[in-house]
Coordinates of C-alpha atoms in Angstrom, one line a residue:
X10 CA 86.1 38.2 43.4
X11 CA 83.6 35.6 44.6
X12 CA 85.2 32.0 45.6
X13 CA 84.0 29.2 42.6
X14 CA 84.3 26.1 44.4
X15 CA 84.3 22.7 42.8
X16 CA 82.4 19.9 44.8
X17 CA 82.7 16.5 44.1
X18 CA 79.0 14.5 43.7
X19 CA 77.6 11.4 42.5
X20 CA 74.4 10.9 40.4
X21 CA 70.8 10.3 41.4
X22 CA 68.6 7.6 39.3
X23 CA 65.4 8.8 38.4
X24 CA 66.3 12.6 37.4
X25 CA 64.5 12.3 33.9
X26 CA 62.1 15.6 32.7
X27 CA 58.5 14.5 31.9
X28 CA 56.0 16.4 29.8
X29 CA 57.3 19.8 32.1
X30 CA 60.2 19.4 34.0
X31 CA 61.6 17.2 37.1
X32 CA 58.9 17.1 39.9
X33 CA 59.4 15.3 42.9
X34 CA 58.5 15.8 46.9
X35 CA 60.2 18.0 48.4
X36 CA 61.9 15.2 50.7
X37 CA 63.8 14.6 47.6
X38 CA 64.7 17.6 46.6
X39 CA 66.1 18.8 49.8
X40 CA 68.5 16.2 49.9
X41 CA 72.5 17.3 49.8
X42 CA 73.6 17.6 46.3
X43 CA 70.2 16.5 44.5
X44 CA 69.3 19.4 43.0
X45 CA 72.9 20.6 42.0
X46 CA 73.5 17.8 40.5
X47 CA 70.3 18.5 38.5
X48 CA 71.1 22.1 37.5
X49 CA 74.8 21.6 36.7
X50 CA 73.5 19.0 34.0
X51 CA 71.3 21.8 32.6
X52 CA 73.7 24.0 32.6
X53 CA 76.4 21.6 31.0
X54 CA 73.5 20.6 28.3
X55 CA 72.4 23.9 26.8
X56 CA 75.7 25.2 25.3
X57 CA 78.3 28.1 26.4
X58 CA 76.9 29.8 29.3
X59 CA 79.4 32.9 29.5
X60 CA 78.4 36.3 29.3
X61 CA 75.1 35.4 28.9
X62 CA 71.5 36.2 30.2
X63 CA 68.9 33.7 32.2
X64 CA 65.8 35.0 33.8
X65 CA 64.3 32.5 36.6
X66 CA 62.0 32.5 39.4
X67 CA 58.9 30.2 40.6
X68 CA 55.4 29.8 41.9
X69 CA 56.2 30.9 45.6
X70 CA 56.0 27.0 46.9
X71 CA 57.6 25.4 49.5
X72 CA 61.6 25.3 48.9
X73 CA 61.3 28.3 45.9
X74 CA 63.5 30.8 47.6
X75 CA 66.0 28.2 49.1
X76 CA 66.3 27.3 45.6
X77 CA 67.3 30.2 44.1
X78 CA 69.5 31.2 46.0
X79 CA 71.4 28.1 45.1
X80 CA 70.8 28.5 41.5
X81 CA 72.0 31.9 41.5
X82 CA 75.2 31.1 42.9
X83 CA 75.9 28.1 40.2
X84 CA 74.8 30.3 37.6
X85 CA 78.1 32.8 39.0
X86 CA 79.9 29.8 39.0
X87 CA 78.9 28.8 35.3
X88 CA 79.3 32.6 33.8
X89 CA 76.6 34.1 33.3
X90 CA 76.7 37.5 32.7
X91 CA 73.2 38.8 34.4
X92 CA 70.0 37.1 36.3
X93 CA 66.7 38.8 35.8
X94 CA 64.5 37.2 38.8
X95 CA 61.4 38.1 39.9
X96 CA 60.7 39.9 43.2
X97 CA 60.3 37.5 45.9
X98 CA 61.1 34.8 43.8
X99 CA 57.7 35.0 41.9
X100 CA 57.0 34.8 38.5
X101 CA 54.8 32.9 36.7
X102 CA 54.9 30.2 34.1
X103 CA 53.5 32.3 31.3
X104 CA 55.4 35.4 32.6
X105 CA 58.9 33.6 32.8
X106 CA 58.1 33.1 29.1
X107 CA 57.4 36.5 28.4
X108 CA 60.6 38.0 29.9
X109 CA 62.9 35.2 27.9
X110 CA 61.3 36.8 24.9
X111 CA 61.0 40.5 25.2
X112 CA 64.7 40.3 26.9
X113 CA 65.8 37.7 24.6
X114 CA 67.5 36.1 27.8
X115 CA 69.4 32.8 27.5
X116 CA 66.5 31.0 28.7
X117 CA 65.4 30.8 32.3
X118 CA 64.6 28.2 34.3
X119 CA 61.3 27.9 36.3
X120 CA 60.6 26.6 39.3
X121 CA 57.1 24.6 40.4
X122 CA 55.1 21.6 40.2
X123 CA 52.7 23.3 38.4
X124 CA 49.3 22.5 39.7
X125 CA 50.7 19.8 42.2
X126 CA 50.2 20.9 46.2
X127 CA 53.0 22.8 47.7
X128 CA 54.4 22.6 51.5
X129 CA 57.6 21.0 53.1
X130 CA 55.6 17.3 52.2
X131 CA 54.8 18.0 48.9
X132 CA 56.0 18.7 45.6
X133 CA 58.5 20.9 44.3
X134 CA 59.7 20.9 40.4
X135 CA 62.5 22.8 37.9
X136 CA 62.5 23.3 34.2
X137 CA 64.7 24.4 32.0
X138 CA 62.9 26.7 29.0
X139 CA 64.8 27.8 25.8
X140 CA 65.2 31.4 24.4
X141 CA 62.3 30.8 22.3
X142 CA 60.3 30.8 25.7
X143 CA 59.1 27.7 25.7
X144 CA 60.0 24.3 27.4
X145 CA 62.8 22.4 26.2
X146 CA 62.4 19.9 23.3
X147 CA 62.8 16.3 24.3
X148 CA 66.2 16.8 22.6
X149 CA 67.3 18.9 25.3
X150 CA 65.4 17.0 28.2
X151 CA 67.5 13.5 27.1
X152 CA 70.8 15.3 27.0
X153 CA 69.8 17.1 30.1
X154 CA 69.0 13.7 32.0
X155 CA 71.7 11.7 30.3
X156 CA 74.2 14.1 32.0
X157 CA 72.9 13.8 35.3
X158 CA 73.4 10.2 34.9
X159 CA 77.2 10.5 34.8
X160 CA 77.4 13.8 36.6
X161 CA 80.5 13.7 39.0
X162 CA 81.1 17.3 40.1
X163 CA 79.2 20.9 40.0
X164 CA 80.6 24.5 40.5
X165 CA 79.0 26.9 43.0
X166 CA 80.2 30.2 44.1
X167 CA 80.4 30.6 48.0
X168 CA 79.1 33.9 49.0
X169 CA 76.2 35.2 51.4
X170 CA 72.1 34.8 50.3
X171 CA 71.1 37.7 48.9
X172 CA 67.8 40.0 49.6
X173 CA 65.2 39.1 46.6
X174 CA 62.4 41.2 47.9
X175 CA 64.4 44.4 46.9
X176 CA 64.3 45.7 43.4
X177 CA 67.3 46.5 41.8
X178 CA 70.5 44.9 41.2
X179 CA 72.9 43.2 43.1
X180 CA 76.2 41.1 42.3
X181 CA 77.6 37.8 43.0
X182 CA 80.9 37.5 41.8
X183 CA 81.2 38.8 38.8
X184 CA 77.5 38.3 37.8
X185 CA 74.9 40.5 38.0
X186 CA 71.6 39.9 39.5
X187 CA 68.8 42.3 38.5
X188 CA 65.4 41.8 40.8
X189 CA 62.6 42.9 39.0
X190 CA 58.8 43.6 39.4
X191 CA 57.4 39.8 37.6
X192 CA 54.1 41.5 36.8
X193 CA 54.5 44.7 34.9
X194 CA 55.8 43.0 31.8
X195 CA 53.3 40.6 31.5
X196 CA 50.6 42.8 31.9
X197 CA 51.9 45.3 29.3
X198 CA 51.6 42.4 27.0
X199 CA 47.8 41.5 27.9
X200 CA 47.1 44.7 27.2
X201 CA 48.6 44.5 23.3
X202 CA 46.2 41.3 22.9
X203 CA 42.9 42.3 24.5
X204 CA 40.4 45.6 24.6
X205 CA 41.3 47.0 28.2
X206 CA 38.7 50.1 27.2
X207 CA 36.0 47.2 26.2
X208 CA 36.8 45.1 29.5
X209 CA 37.1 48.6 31.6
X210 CA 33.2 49.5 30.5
X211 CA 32.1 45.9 30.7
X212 CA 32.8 46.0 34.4
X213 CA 31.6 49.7 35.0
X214 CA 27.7 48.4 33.4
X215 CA 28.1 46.3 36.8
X216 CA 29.6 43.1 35.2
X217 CA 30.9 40.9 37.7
X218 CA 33.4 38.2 38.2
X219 CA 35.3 36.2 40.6
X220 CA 39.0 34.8 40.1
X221 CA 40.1 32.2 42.5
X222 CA 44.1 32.7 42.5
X223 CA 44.3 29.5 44.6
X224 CA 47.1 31.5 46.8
X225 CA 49.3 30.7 43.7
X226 CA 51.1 33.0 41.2
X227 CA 48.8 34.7 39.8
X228 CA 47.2 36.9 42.5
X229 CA 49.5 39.6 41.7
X230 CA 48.7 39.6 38.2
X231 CA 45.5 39.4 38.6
X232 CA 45.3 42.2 41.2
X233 CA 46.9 44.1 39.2
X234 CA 45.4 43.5 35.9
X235 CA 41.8 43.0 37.0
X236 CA 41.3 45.3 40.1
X237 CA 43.8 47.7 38.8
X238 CA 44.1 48.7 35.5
X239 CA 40.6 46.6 34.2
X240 CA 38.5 48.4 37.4
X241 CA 37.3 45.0 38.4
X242 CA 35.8 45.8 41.9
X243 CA 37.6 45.2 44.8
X244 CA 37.8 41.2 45.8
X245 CA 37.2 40.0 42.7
X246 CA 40.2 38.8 43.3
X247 CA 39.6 35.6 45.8
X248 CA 43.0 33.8 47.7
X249 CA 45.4 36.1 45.8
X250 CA 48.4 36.0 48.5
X251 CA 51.1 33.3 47.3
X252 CA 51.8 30.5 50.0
X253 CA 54.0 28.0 50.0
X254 CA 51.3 25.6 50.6
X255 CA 48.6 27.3 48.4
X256 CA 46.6 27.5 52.0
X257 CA 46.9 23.9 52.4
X258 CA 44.8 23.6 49.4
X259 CA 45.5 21.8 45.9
X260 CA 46.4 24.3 43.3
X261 CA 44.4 22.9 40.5
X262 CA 41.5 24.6 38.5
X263 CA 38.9 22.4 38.2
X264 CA 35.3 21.5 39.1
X265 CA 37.0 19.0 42.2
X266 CA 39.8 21.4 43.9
X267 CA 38.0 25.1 42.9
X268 CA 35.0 24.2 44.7
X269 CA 35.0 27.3 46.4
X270 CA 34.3 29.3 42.9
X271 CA 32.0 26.8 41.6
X272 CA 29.7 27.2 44.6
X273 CA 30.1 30.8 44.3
X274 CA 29.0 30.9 40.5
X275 CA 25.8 29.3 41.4
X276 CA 22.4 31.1 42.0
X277 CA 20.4 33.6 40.2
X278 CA 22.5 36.1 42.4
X279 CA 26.0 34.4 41.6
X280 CA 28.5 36.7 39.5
X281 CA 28.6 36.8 35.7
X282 CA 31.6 34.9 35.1
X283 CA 34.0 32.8 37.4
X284 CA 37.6 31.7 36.7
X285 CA 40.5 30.1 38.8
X286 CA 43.9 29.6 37.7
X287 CA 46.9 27.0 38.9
X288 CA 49.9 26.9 41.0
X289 CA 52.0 28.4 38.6
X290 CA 49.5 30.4 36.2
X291 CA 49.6 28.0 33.0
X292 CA 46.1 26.9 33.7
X293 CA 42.6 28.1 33.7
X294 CA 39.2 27.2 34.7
X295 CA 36.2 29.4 33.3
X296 CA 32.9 29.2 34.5
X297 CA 29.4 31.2 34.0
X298 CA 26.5 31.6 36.4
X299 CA 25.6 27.8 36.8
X300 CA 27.6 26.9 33.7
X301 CA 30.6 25.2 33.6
X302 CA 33.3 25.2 30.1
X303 CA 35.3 22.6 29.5
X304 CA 38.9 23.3 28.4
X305 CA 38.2 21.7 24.9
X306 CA 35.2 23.8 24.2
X307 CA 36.8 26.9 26.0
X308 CA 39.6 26.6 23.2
X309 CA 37.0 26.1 20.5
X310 CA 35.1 29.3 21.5
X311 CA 38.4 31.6 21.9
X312 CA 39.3 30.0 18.6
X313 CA 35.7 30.8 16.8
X314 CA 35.7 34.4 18.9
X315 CA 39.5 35.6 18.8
X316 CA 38.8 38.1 15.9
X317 CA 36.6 39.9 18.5
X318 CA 40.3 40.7 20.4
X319 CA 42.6 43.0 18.6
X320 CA 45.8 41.1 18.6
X321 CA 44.3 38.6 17.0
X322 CA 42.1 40.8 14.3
X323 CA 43.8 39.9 11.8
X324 CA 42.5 36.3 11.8
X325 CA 44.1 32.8 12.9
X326 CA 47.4 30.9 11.4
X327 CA 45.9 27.5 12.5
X328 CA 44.7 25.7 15.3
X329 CA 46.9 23.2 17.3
X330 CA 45.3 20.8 20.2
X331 CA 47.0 17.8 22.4
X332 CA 45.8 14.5 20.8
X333 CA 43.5 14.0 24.1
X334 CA 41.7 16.9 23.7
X335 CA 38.5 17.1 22.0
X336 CA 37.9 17.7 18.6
X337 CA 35.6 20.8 18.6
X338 CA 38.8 23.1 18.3
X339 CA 39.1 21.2 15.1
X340 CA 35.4 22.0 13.6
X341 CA 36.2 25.8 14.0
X342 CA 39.7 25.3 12.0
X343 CA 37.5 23.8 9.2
X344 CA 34.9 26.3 9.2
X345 CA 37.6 28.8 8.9
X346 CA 39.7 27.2 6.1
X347 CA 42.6 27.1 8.3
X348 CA 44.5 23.6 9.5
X349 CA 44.1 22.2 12.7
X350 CA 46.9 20.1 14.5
X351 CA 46.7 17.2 16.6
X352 CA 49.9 16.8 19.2
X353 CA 51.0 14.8 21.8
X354 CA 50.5 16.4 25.4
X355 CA 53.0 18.4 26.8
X356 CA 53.0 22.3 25.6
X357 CA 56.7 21.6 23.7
X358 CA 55.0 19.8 21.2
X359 CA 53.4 23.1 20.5
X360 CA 56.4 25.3 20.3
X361 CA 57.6 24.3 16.9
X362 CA 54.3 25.1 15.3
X363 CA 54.0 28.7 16.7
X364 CA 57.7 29.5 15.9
X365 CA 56.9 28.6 12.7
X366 CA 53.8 30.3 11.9
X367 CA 51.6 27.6 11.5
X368 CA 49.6 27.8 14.6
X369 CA 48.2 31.1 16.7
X370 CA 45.9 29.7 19.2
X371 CA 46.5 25.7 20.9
X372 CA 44.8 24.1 23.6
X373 CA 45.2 20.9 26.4
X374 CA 42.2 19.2 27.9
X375 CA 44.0 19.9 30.8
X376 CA 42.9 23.2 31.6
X377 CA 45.9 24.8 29.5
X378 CA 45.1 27.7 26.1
X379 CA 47.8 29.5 24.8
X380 CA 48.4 31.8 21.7
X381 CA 51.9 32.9 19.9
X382 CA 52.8 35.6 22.5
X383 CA 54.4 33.3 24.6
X384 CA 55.2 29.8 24.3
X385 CA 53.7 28.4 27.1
X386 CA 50.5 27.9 28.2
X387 CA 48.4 31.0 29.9
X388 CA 45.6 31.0 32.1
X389 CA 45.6 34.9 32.5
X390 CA 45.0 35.2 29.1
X391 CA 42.9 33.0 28.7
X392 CA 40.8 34.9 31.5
X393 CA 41.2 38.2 29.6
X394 CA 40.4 36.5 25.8
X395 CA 36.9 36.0 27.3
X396 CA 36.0 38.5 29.0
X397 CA 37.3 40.5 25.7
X398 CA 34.6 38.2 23.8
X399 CA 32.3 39.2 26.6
X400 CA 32.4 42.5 26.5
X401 CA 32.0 42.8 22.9
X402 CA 29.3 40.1 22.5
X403 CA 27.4 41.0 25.5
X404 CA 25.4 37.7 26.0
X405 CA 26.5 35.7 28.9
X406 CA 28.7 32.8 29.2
X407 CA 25.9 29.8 28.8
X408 CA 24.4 31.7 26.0
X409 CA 28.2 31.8 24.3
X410 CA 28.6 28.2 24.6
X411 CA 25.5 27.0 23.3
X412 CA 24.7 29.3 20.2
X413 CA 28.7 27.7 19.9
X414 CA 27.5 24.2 19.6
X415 CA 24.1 24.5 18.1
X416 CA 26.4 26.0 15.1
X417 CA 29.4 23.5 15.2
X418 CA 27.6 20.5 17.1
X419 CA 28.7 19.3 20.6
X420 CA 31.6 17.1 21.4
X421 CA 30.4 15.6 24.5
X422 CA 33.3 15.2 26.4
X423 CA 34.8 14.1 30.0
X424 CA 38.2 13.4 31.5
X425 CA 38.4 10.3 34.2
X426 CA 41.2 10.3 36.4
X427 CA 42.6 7.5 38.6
X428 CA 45.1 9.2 40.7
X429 CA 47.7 7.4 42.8
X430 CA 47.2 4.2 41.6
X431 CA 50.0 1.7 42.2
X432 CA 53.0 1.9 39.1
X433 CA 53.3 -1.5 38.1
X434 CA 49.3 -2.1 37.9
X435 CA 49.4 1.0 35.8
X436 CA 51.5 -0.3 33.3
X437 CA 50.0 -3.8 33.4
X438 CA 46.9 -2.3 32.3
X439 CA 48.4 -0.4 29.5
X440 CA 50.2 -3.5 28.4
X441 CA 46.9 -5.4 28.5
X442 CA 45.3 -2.6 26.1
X443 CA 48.5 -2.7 23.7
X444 CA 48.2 -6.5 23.2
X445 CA 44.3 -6.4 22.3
X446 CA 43.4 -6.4 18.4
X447 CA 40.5 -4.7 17.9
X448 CA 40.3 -2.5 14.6
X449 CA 37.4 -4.0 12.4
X450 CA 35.4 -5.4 15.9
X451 CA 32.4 -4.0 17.9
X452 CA 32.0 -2.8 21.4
X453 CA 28.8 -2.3 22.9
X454 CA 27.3 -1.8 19.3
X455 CA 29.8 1.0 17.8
X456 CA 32.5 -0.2 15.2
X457 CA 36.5 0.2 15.8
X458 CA 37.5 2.4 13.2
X459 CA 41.0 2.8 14.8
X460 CA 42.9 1.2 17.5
X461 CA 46.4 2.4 18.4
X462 CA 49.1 3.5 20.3
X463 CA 49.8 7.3 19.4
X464 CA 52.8 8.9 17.2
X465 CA 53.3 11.7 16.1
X466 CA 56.1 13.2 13.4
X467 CA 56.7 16.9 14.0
X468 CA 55.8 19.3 10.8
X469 CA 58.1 20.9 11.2
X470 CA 61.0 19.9 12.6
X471 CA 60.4 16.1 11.5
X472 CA 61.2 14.9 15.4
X473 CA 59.5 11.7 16.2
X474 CA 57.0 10.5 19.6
X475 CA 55.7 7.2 20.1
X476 CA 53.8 6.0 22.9
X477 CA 51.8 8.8 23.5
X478 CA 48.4 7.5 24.4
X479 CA 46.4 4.4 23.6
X480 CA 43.1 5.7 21.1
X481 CA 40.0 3.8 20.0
X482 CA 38.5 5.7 17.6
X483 CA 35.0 4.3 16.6
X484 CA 32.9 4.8 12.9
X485 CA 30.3 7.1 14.8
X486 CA 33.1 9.7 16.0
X487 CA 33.2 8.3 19.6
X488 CA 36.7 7.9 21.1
X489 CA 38.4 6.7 24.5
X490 CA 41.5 7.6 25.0
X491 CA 44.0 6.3 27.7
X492 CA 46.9 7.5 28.7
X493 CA 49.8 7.6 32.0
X494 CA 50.1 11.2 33.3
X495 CA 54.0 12.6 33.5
X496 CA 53.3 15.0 35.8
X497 CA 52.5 13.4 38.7
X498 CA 55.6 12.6 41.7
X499 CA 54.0 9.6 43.2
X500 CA 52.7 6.6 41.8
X501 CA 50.8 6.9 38.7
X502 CA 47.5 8.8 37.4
X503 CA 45.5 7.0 34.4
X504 CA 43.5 9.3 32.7
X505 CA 40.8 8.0 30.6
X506 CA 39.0 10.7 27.7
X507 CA 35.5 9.8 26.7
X508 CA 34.1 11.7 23.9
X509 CA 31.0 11.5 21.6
X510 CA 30.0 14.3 19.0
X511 CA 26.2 15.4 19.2
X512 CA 24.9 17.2 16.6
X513 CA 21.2 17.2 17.7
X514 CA 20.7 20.6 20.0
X515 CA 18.0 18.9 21.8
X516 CA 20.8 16.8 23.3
X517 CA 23.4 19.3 23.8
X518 CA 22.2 20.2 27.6
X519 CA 22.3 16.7 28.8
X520 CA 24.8 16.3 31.6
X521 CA 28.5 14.6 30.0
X522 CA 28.3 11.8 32.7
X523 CA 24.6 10.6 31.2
X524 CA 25.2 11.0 27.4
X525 CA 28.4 9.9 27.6
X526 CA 27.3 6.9 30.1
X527 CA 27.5 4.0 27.7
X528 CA 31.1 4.9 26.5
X529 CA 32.1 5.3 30.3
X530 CA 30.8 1.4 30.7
X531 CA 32.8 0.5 27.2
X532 CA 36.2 2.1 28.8
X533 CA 36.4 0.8 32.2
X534 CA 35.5 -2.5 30.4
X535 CA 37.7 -2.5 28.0
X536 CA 40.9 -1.8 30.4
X537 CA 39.8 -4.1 33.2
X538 CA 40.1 -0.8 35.4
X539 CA 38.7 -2.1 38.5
X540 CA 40.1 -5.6 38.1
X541 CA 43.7 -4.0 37.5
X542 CA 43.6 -0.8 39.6
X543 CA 41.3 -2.0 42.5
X544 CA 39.5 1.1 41.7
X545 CA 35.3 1.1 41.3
X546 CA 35.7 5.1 40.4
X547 CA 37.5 7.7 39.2
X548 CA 39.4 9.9 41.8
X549 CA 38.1 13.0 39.5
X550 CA 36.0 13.7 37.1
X551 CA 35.9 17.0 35.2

């Protein structure tokens, strides 16, 4: 019997989940104790461990294997019965959530910074997700963080690393540890939600595509999936080899850091359809030939178009979106009689609403879709949704989006980001913007409808969030949004959300950045960005 040893620690400030989990630089990570300390306060948070089952594994980044390792010997240490991990210490965000739920496993905690760049500099993060599959509710985040505040010891078992490229089982003490293949269950499922034959003959007319893995997760999903069992061509599949630096790149899918892709996707001899996902497979970029979706209108379209797929024949329980995404998701709802739901960002918001039938599809500006057969967010998924739709509707991707908004309108729409920017000028500024009365005034000629600070009360569960995002909302449907990202590990990111709703089609080709170029003035205005941030521009734009 393995050796449980008891060793005495003190607690770290700062170890408090945001919107997905702790992420900080590696440097921090790595330091003696730090992340013990941070996974002995899970463990002591989320009830009676013994006997039970926990599935975990990570993006592949920097530090993922050392940490496992450690987990797996605390999890010994803490009872539990069994470990499913994924070969190699992969598995992906929406794949961990897949296993908690066909398994019904304990939970499982996941390891990565999500879209954040990897490397022995960079970041690293954990999360903790609930049987349900999704992340933990703010509920279990507090307790979580309030324990690591007062944390004085952890339990670890002392035993030898053990070999996670092998499948099959192995013990620690007297826990078993079962290594399994992170795709096959995943893909299984895709193929329950989408038309593989549909997809299959799509690509054999000579269809083609390019996915941009990002050397993240999902290249061995989408190998499999795509090349495989979908008879994608061979190197469709771009940078699909996980590295713990993502090649040195930045593991996010959009127009700035999948450059690569967009250039690819543009000519009259460019692929069909383009699509990139993130470090850790939760997020999705989907382009056409010379025709770039955004997130909002990619989660109206699936929503419009996800009869077309056979899991979701049967029609749509509702609609749910983050509060800064854009409201096109919400037209489709009401042309389908079904309700829409407006959140705070951060996927757990979303969680109580699928559990409870209320919602099948949701949807984050920032690059994240999901349905009810996980509960996180999926950019695989999202991937197959439309090239389901595209195989049935046979019209290309421009020619989708388009006859989408000359039927619903178009809600113009961009996302400014100010990465990096120092803390305390971030918070000055939303300070500024929280002390400004401005319901009943006007602003370069539109009327404030709404000005205010954003709560939200849970339907279902009746849990309340403040503070989650400043909105002017004007009389002619215009809105800017501003809000803090949580997800970031140094300094902080402003993001700023510009939207204007066009009905006129003769309008609805006009780049975001020129119709929207009044409302951009307005914002930065408004918040004294330059003035308070030092910053003329946004880092990105997308």
């Amino acid at each position: 019997m393995a050796l449980v040893k008891t060793v005495a620690t003190t607690p770290f400030a700062g170890q408090k989940p945001g919107t997905s989990g702790l992420r900080k630089k590696v440097t921090v990570f790595v330091q003696p104790h730090y992340l013990e300390n941070f996974v002995q306060s899970v463990f002591d948070s989320i009830g009676d461990t013994t006997g039970k089952t926990l599935t975990l594994g990570g993006d592949g980044r920097y530090f993922n294997r050392t940490a496992i390792q450690i987990i797996l010997k605390m999890a010994a240490a803490a009872g539990f019965a069994r470990v499913m991990v994924g070969r190699g210490g992969i598995l992906s965000t929406p794949a961990a959530s897949c296993v908690i739920r066909k398994y019904q496993t304990f939970g499982g905690i996941i390891l990565s910074a999500s879209h954040n760049p990897g490397g022995p500099h960079e970041d690293f993060g954990i999360k903790y997700n609930i049987p349900a599959g999704g992340p933990a509710p703010e509920a279990i985040t507090e307790a979580i963080y309030a324990r690591s505040q007062i944390i004085e010891s952890y339990r670890i078992v002392e035993t030898d690393d053990i070999d996670l490229d092998q499948l099959g089982n192995i013990r620690i003490g007297e826990m078993d540890v079962e290594i399994f293949d992170p795709v096959a269950d995943y893909a299984d499922l895709m193929e329950t939600l989408v038309d593989f034959n549909a997809i299959r003959a799509l690509f054999a007319s000579g269809f083609r595509m390019r996915f941009d893995a990002m050397n993240a997760v999902t290249g061995p999903y989408a190998h499999e999936i795509l090349e495989r069992r979908l008879g994608a061509e061979v190197g469709t599949v771009l940078n699909g080899t996980p590295l713990e630096d993502f090649g040195g790149g930045h593991p996010d899918p959009n127009l700035a850091h999948a450059h690569d892709l967009v250039a690819a996707l543009t000519g009259a001899d460019a692929p069909d359809f383009g699509a990139a996902s993130d470090g850790d497979g939760d997020r999705n970029m989907i382009l056409g030939r010379d025709f770039y979706v955004t997130p909002s209108d990619s989660l109206a379209v699936l929503a419009a178009n996800a009869h077309l797929c056979p899991g979701y024949a049967r029609g749509l329980a509702g609609i749910a979106r983050s509060m800064p995404t854009s409201a096109a998701a919400d037209r489709v709802a009401a042309k389908l009689g079904i309700p829409s739901f407006e959140t705070p960002t951060g996927w757990k918001f979303f969680g109580t609403l699928l559990d409870a039938g209320k919602a099948t599809l949701c949807g984050e500006e920032s690059f994240g879709t999901g349905s009810d057969h996980v509960r996180e967010k999926d950019g695989l998924w999202a991937v197959l949704m439309w090239l389901n739709i595209l195989a049935r509707r046979r019209e290309s991707v421009a020619d989708i989006v388009t006859a989408h908004w000359r039927e619903y309108g178009r809600n113009v729409y961009s996302r400014h980001d100010y990465e990096g920017i120092e803390s305390a000028a971030a918070e000055g500024l939303m300070d500024h913007l929280r002390g400004l009365k401005l319901v009943g005034t006007v602003l370069d000629g539109r009327a404030v409808t709404t000005f205010d600070d954003f709560a939200y009360t849970d339907p279902v569960d009746g849990s309340v969030s403040t503070k989650q995002g400043i909105r002017v909302l004007f009389s002619d449907g215009a809105r800017i949004v501003y809000r803090l990202s949580g997800t970031g590990t140094q300094g902080a990111t402003l993001r700023v959300y510009i939207e204007q709703y066009e009905a006129d089609p003769a309008r609805h080709t006009l780049d975001p950045q020129v119709a929207l170029a009044g409302l951009i003035i307005t914002a930065r205005t408004l918040a004294q960005i330059e003035a308070r941030t030092g910053r003329a521009e946004p880092t990105v734009i997308t």
